[in-house]
Every structure is written in structure tokens, then in C-alpha cells.
Amino acid sequence: MLQQFGNGVSVTGSGSAKLTTQLDNEALSQVVDTSDEWIATRTGIRKRHIAEEGECLRTLAAEAAQGAIDLAGLEPGDIDLIILATSTPDDLFGSACQVQAELGASSAVAFDLTAACSGFVFAMVNAAQFIRTGVYRNVVVIGADLLSRWTDWTDRRTCVLFGDGAGAVVMQASDRDRLRGFELRSNGSMNSCLNLSYQSQPKKLVNDVAIQQGTFQPITMNGREIYKFAVKRVPEVIEKTLFRAELTTDDIDWLVLHQANQRILDAVAERLHIPADRVVSNMAQHGNTSAASIPIALDEVVRAGKVKGGDTIAVAGFGAGLTWGAAIFEWGK
Ligand code: ACO
């Protein structure tokens, strides 16, 4: 039987993991033929964080989740559901249950969700459905990725872009619905533009039966196509979400986009006529952390005391799949 909570959705806490090892552009120039000048001019990235020995997706995701749970004023035992958005789990069967155990969130059901760099937005919307139907009251949504595991460190076109990280939010049932709108999209016909694909060789097992075994291959990307896709589709999906929410761009206090490239952020903000001081950017410090980038950026502005209760936040993710999507919510209980 469904329990009767408020059917509204609030976003009440945020957290992110602290990774200490940093790889700046200068150091990266010793790995591939590149320069701080090229990377900074084309992407806005100055450095990225790399998971150290002993740090894994489970521990970083749990650290981010614990931060969000604390800020929301809850205990791990209060959590009903954990959704872990990741493309780089410790275990291909899923890492969310490992995070549940690490947190001691013994009442929570936990599962992974994969939608690459859009994963966090997709997971937030997913969480909202469980809250709106009255099934769950307190949900942790985590975006965590260790792309350094799957980066081709000999390919200067991609390895300069990515970093590791984890961020999270708590979403709760509330009387007033603070999730104003969302819009999610996919286009599998452009899948080949960005892949971390499994490749196998046939291996004869017995008689006529051959199995296909191999491993995932490092990230490949058509950077130009992804760039064109992002600057066209992201403003579109935000405009659609604003329309659904009966809001305009003037109502957005904070635009938190997936941190892929400063030029993409600038182009999207310009197209939407959103001034730069309302666009959150931490790319210079983190690079592209895939599903983690939006919750890390959000947590940084929240913890800096910039985001006030009731502020309207637009988040938008885009990436492999291809997938893209946006959500607009008011911060706080
Ligand atoms: N250092 C120095 N030179 C480089 C580097 C580098 N790291 N990388 C490429 N170059 C060179 C190229 O070889 C090329 O040289 P050439 O003209 O002699 O052939 C030149 O720079 C231009 O290369 P382009 O690939 O055309 O550079 P572009 O201006 O398109 O910038 C970039 C590349 C930064 C990747 C851009 O296309 C981009 O940001 N695209 C979007 C990527 C993105 O957002 N991905 C997120 C996906 S999210 C997810 O789901 C994982």
C-alpha cells in the first residue's frame, strides 16, 4: 500500500567527495603532446582530480552522499532509496548497493542508473517519480564517475577533458512541490559520437558454441559533433523545461550545466540570455567529471553560501547515448 506523504518534491541537501590528487595541464603536457594554453583556451580546464589508490567509486559516492544527508539534517537510516548515476561502477552488477552498505543506509533500496553525463539529471527525475507517487520519502541521488579508469591516456583529444569525482543531493517528499519541471531526451542514432564500448573476440567453448569475451575499450569521441549537439540541444531542452514550469529565463537564479567545456557553457548562457554571474562553472578545477559534474558544481555554490532557500536552479546534462535533459527546482525545504 502506498504511504501518504506530501506529493511534492524538495531538494534539501548536497554533498561532494574531496579528492586530493590533482593533475594540472602542465603535468598532463608530460603525458601527451598538449599545453596548458591549448587546453585552457579550448575548454576552460586548468586541472582535474584523480582518484588515488584506495579511493574507489563506492567510497567517493558514499562520502558525497553522507555530505548531502548531513546537510539535509537526516541520518543514513532515514533514507528509503539510493540512485547512483554512474558509467564507471566498481562492479558491473552495480555499485549502489555497495554505497548503501558503506553508508549504513540499511532501510534503503539501491540501484545504479547509467545515462553518462546526463545521468544525474535522469536520476533526479527518476527519484521524483518515486516521491510523487508516495512510494518513498527520502531519496539520495548520487552522480559519481571515475573516467580516469577508461580514458585513453595516449589520446590528447580526449584525455585532457576528463576527471574523477562524486556529488550527491537529497530529495524529499514535501507538501509544496519545488520541482517545477523537467524534460529528458535521447537520440541513439548519434551513439557512435561518444562511446566506452565493449569489444570482444569469439572464443570457441564447445562444438559449435562460441562465446564473446573481451573488455570495455577506452573512451572515443567525435568532439566537434558533441560540441554542435550540446550548443543546439541544451538551450532547447532548458527552454522546453521553462515552458512546462511556466517560468522564463529571468526566473533562473542559478544555471548548473554539465561541466564539459567552458565554451559550451558560454554559448548556452548567451543563447538563453542568462548573465555569466548566474552560470555556475567549476570546470577550471575539475574538468569533466561526467555524472558527477552537476552535483559537485551545485554543492560548491551551496556550501559557499551563495544559494538561498527558494532560489530557482536549472540543471541540464548532456552526453553519451546520446542523452540530454534538464530539471528546474527551487532549493530547500
Ligand atoms: N592539445 C593540443 N592540440 C590538440 C589537442 C590537445 N589536447 N587535442 C586536439 N588537438 C589538435 C587537433 O589535433 C587538431 O589539430 P589539426 O588541426 O592539426 O588536426 C586541432 O587541435 C583542433 O582539434 P579539434 O578536435 O578540431 O578541436 P576543437 O576546437 O573541436 O576542440 C574539443 C576539441 C575541446 C574536444 C571540443 O570539440 C569539445 O569540447 N567538444 C565537446 C566535447 C564534450 O563536451 N564532451 C562531453 C561529453 S560528456 C560525456 O558523456 C562523457
XYZ file of C-alpha atoms and ligand atoms in Angstrom:
384
model
C 0.000 0.000 0.000
C 1.298 3.462 -0.866
C 2.077 5.650 2.109
C 0.669 9.139 2.179
C 3.406 11.760 2.255
C 3.224 15.165 0.652
C 3.361 14.576 -3.104
C 5.733 17.455 -3.664
C 9.474 17.149 -4.182
C 12.150 19.207 -2.426
C 15.924 19.172 -2.841
C 17.208 19.649 0.678
C 20.912 18.776 0.825
C 24.027 18.447 -1.289
C 27.445 16.929 -0.837
C 30.590 16.095 -2.741
C 33.692 13.991 -2.221
C 37.060 15.625 -1.647
C 39.735 14.159 -3.912
C 43.231 15.285 -3.018
C 45.279 14.201 -6.046
C 45.275 16.835 -8.771
C 46.597 16.639 -12.311
C 47.138 20.081 -13.822
C 47.546 20.882 -17.507
C 51.277 21.377 -17.079
C 51.715 17.848 -15.709
C 49.426 16.453 -18.401
C 51.704 18.036 -21.016
C 54.295 15.483 -19.913
C 51.870 12.652 -20.726
C 50.647 13.771 -24.186
C 51.612 16.435 -26.706
C 49.479 19.295 -25.400
C 49.805 22.552 -23.469
C 48.083 24.494 -20.709
C 47.371 27.207 -23.280
C 45.598 24.812 -25.722
C 43.523 23.110 -23.027
C 42.556 26.304 -21.191
C 41.651 28.195 -24.385
C 39.597 25.384 -25.928
C 37.926 24.078 -22.776
C 38.479 26.330 -19.745
C 40.004 23.378 -17.870
C 43.160 24.017 -15.781
C 43.274 20.827 -13.744
C 41.306 17.745 -12.803
C 41.177 15.440 -9.762
C 42.198 11.808 -9.995
C 41.113 9.027 -7.622
C 44.088 7.746 -5.641
C 44.965 4.205 -4.736
C 42.456 3.158 -2.076
C 39.768 5.523 -3.404
C 37.084 3.854 -5.464
C 33.670 4.759 -6.779
C 31.948 3.262 -3.736
C 33.914 5.284 -1.168
C 33.700 8.574 -3.063
C 29.993 8.164 -3.780
C 29.354 7.363 -0.115
C 31.327 10.420 1.023
C 29.297 12.679 -1.267
C 26.033 11.067 -0.149
C 26.929 11.423 3.542
C 27.564 15.145 2.996
C 24.141 15.561 1.390
C 22.416 13.537 4.135
C 24.092 15.685 6.832
C 23.094 18.938 5.137
C 19.504 17.731 4.840
C 19.519 17.034 8.592
C 18.877 13.310 8.125
C 20.589 10.072 9.167
C 21.521 7.254 6.764
C 18.810 5.132 8.404
C 16.180 7.649 7.187
C 16.988 7.007 3.528
C 14.451 4.955 1.534
C 16.144 4.934 -1.876
C 19.620 5.483 -3.302
C 20.048 6.048 -7.032
C 23.649 6.034 -8.187
C 24.187 7.590 -11.619
C 27.447 6.249 -12.974
C 29.064 4.801 -16.082
C 32.133 3.633 -14.187
C 30.974 1.353 -11.349
C 33.390 -0.686 -9.266
C 31.210 -3.654 -10.119
C 29.358 -4.039 -13.410
C 26.464 -5.585 -11.490
C 26.112 -2.182 -9.857
C 27.786 -0.195 -7.099
C 24.727 1.388 -5.465
C 24.314 -1.490 -3.002
C 27.972 -1.145 -2.000
C 27.278 2.538 -1.330
C 24.205 1.578 0.713
C 26.366 -0.690 2.863
C 29.141 1.908 3.182
C 26.605 4.493 4.379
C 24.821 2.079 6.710
C 21.559 3.042 4.992
C 20.054 -0.321 5.805
C 16.426 0.650 5.011
C 17.240 1.918 1.552
C 16.779 0.121 -1.733
C 19.640 0.999 -4.070
C 20.304 0.737 -7.781
C 22.572 2.135 -10.483
C 21.381 4.240 -13.393
C 23.506 4.783 -16.492
C 22.993 7.774 -18.752
C 26.595 9.033 -18.984
C 26.935 12.773 -18.355
C 23.143 13.171 -18.233
C 22.929 10.501 -15.540
C 22.496 12.833 -12.585
C 19.565 14.710 -14.157
C 17.955 11.435 -15.257
C 18.403 10.074 -11.711
C 16.850 13.176 -10.116
C 13.804 12.848 -12.341
C 13.629 9.134 -11.577
C 13.762 9.864 -7.837
C 10.980 12.421 -8.205
C 8.643 9.781 -9.663
C 9.027 7.592 -6.554
C 8.409 10.595 -4.310
C 5.424 11.896 -6.274
C 3.710 8.518 -6.227
C 4.107 8.390 -2.448
C 6.354 5.323 -2.502
C 9.469 6.849 -0.946
C 10.044 9.875 1.217
C 13.825 10.415 1.467
C 15.980 9.716 -1.583
C 19.710 10.138 -2.159
C 20.696 10.819 -5.763
C 24.399 10.434 -6.467
C 26.390 11.267 -9.584
C 29.816 9.625 -9.480
C 32.324 8.751 -12.163
C 35.967 7.787 -12.312
C 36.553 8.381 -16.003
C 40.320 8.129 -15.469
C 39.724 4.357 -15.464
C 38.503 4.409 -19.047
C 40.379 7.338 -20.559
C 42.893 6.658 -23.306
C 45.884 8.441 -21.767
C 47.641 8.442 -25.155
C 44.785 10.326 -26.892
C 45.223 14.067 -26.407
C 41.814 14.771 -27.979
C 40.029 13.173 -25.028
C 42.366 12.671 -22.054
C 42.679 16.399 -21.360
C 38.936 16.696 -20.786
C 38.074 14.265 -18.030
C 38.463 13.969 -14.270
C 37.151 11.903 -11.355
C 34.547 12.956 -8.800
C 31.336 12.339 -6.908
C 28.474 14.592 -5.847
C 25.022 13.990 -4.400
C 21.733 15.534 -3.343
C 18.943 14.530 -1.010
C 15.420 14.775 -2.414
C 12.487 14.626 -0.013
C 8.732 14.440 -0.048
C 7.191 17.783 0.854
C 3.812 19.474 0.936
C 4.885 22.066 -1.592
C 6.265 20.808 -4.924
C 9.566 22.543 -5.573
C 10.430 20.521 -8.665
C 8.955 22.874 -11.232
C 9.592 20.923 -14.412
C 11.814 18.532 -16.330
C 12.464 17.245 -19.823
C 14.571 14.238 -20.837
C 15.730 13.259 -24.324
C 17.690 10.526 -26.117
C 18.986 10.060 -29.648
C 20.595 6.675 -30.168
C 21.247 7.365 -33.846
C 24.187 9.532 -32.736
C 25.521 6.874 -30.364
C 28.785 6.438 -32.253
C 29.831 10.030 -31.443
C 30.783 9.102 -27.870
C 31.495 5.576 -26.688
C 33.004 3.472 -23.980
C 32.114 0.273 -25.752
C 32.588 -3.398 -25.061
C 34.659 -5.217 -27.635
C 35.060 -8.953 -27.749
C 36.683 -11.802 -29.625
C 34.863 -15.048 -30.342
C 36.237 -17.920 -28.272
C 35.156 -21.464 -29.065
C 33.638 -23.080 -25.992
C 32.377 -26.436 -27.232
C 31.226 -27.885 -30.566
C 29.539 -25.011 -32.476
C 29.198 -22.752 -29.436
C 31.484 -19.742 -29.259
C 31.349 -17.145 -26.522
C 32.245 -13.498 -26.975
C 34.653 -12.267 -24.328
C 36.609 -9.068 -24.131
C 36.582 -5.827 -22.228
C 35.461 -2.241 -22.452
C 37.596 -0.059 -24.684
C 38.703 3.454 -23.707
C 36.528 6.471 -24.484
C 36.282 7.583 -28.098
C 34.627 10.864 -29.009
C 33.819 12.990 -32.035
C 34.420 16.266 -30.181
C 33.086 18.549 -32.897
C 29.783 16.660 -33.246
C 29.291 16.594 -29.470
C 30.012 20.310 -29.296
C 27.461 21.109 -32.023
C 24.898 18.792 -30.412
C 25.354 20.403 -26.981
C 25.072 24.038 -28.029
C 21.897 23.282 -30.012
C 20.078 20.773 -27.816
C 20.848 22.055 -24.318
C 19.263 25.521 -24.706
C 16.310 23.842 -26.424
C 15.688 21.411 -23.580
C 16.019 24.165 -20.960
C 13.539 26.335 -22.865
C 11.112 23.421 -23.025
C 11.507 22.825 -19.283
C 10.941 26.505 -18.542
C 7.782 26.372 -20.658
C 6.495 23.350 -18.716
C 7.305 25.122 -15.443
C 5.611 28.334 -16.634
C 8.855 30.211 -15.985
C 11.197 32.322 -18.069
C 14.984 32.570 -18.101
C 14.654 35.665 -15.871
C 13.412 33.355 -13.114
C 16.592 31.264 -13.108
C 18.881 32.222 -10.225
C 21.478 29.519 -10.965
C 22.205 27.649 -14.177
C 24.150 24.480 -13.362
C 25.110 22.756 -16.597
C 27.144 19.617 -17.069
C 30.719 20.915 -16.882
C 32.083 19.707 -20.233
C 33.570 22.799 -21.800
C 33.501 26.486 -20.812
C 32.744 27.403 -24.419
C 29.596 25.240 -24.290
C 28.518 26.918 -21.020
C 29.084 30.364 -22.520
C 27.224 29.524 -25.734
C 24.216 28.072 -23.867
C 24.058 31.029 -21.467
C 24.316 33.501 -24.332
C 21.553 31.803 -26.282
C 19.301 31.888 -23.195
C 20.357 35.449 -22.281
C 21.457 34.342 -18.820
C 24.196 36.565 -17.367
C 27.530 34.919 -16.533
C 27.201 35.587 -12.794
C 24.245 33.200 -12.670
C 26.097 30.413 -14.507
C 27.959 28.031 -12.216
C 31.349 26.950 -13.538
C 33.999 24.898 -11.767
C 35.491 23.358 -14.878
C 38.836 25.036 -14.353
C 39.275 22.985 -11.157
C 37.606 19.692 -12.032
C 37.396 19.136 -15.796
C 34.533 16.954 -16.993
C 33.543 14.503 -14.242
C 30.598 13.093 -16.208
C 27.600 12.256 -13.970
C 29.342 13.904 -11.009
C 29.811 17.327 -12.558
C 26.387 18.853 -11.845
C 26.095 17.795 -8.169
C 29.698 18.831 -7.462
C 29.123 22.265 -9.011
C 25.823 22.610 -7.146
C 27.385 21.588 -3.833
C 30.177 24.134 -4.237
C 27.775 27.071 -4.642
C 25.537 25.777 -1.861
C 28.446 25.417 0.577
C 29.835 28.804 -0.441
C 26.563 30.213 0.923
C 25.575 31.625 -2.465
C 22.367 29.631 -2.922
C 19.500 30.832 -0.739
C 16.380 28.873 0.197
C 13.805 29.323 -2.572
C 16.373 30.132 -5.279
C 15.415 28.678 -8.646
C 18.036 26.323 -10.055
C 18.111 24.936 -13.588
C 20.289 21.861 -14.100
C 21.000 20.384 -17.525
C 23.096 17.402 -18.529
C 24.176 16.085 -21.917
C 26.437 13.356 -23.152
C 26.823 9.829 -24.389
C 23.809 7.919 -25.591
C 23.280 10.496 -26.795
C 21.221 11.730 -23.878
C 20.296 15.159 -22.610
C 17.851 16.647 -20.163
C 17.017 19.460 -17.788
C 15.231 19.947 -14.488
C 14.204 23.127 -12.685
C 13.673 23.223 -8.933
C 13.622 25.622 -6.014
C 16.323 24.972 -3.444
C 15.458 23.917 0.078
C 12.605 22.552 2.171
N 46.413 19.617 -27.290
C 46.891 20.196 -28.411
N 46.304 20.062 -29.600
C 45.173 19.315 -29.670
C 44.623 18.665 -28.542
C 45.286 18.844 -27.319
N 44.843 18.284 -26.175
N 43.535 17.993 -28.913
C 43.373 18.200 -30.231
N 44.369 18.988 -30.703
C 44.590 19.481 -32.050
C 43.986 18.560 -33.076
O 44.895 17.527 -33.427
C 43.731 19.491 -34.217
O 44.953 19.729 -34.905
P 44.974 19.766 -36.514
O 44.111 20.926 -36.871
O 46.410 19.949 -36.792
O 44.405 18.458 -36.942
C 43.371 20.816 -33.542
O 43.870 20.714 -32.200
C 41.876 21.068 -33.480
O 41.238 19.892 -33.000
P 39.670 19.813 -32.845
O 39.307 18.452 -32.348
O 39.022 20.291 -34.090
O 39.469 20.890 -31.703
P 38.122 21.560 -31.217
O 38.204 23.010 -31.359
O 36.901 20.867 -31.759
O 38.164 21.269 -29.650
C 37.216 19.801 -28.025
C 38.157 19.928 -29.199
C 37.720 20.667 -26.889
C 37.186 18.344 -27.581
C 35.804 20.280 -28.433
O 35.429 19.688 -29.647
C 34.774 19.947 -27.411
O 34.800 20.426 -26.287
N 33.757 19.147 -27.775
C 32.743 18.748 -26.835
C 33.214 17.595 -26.049
C 32.302 17.321 -24.891
O 31.637 18.192 -24.387
N 32.236 16.113 -24.438
C 31.415 15.841 -23.317
C 30.836 14.612 -23.473
S 30.125 14.221 -21.994
C 30.154 12.541 -21.728
O 29.095 11.950 -21.847
C 31.448 11.836 -21.395
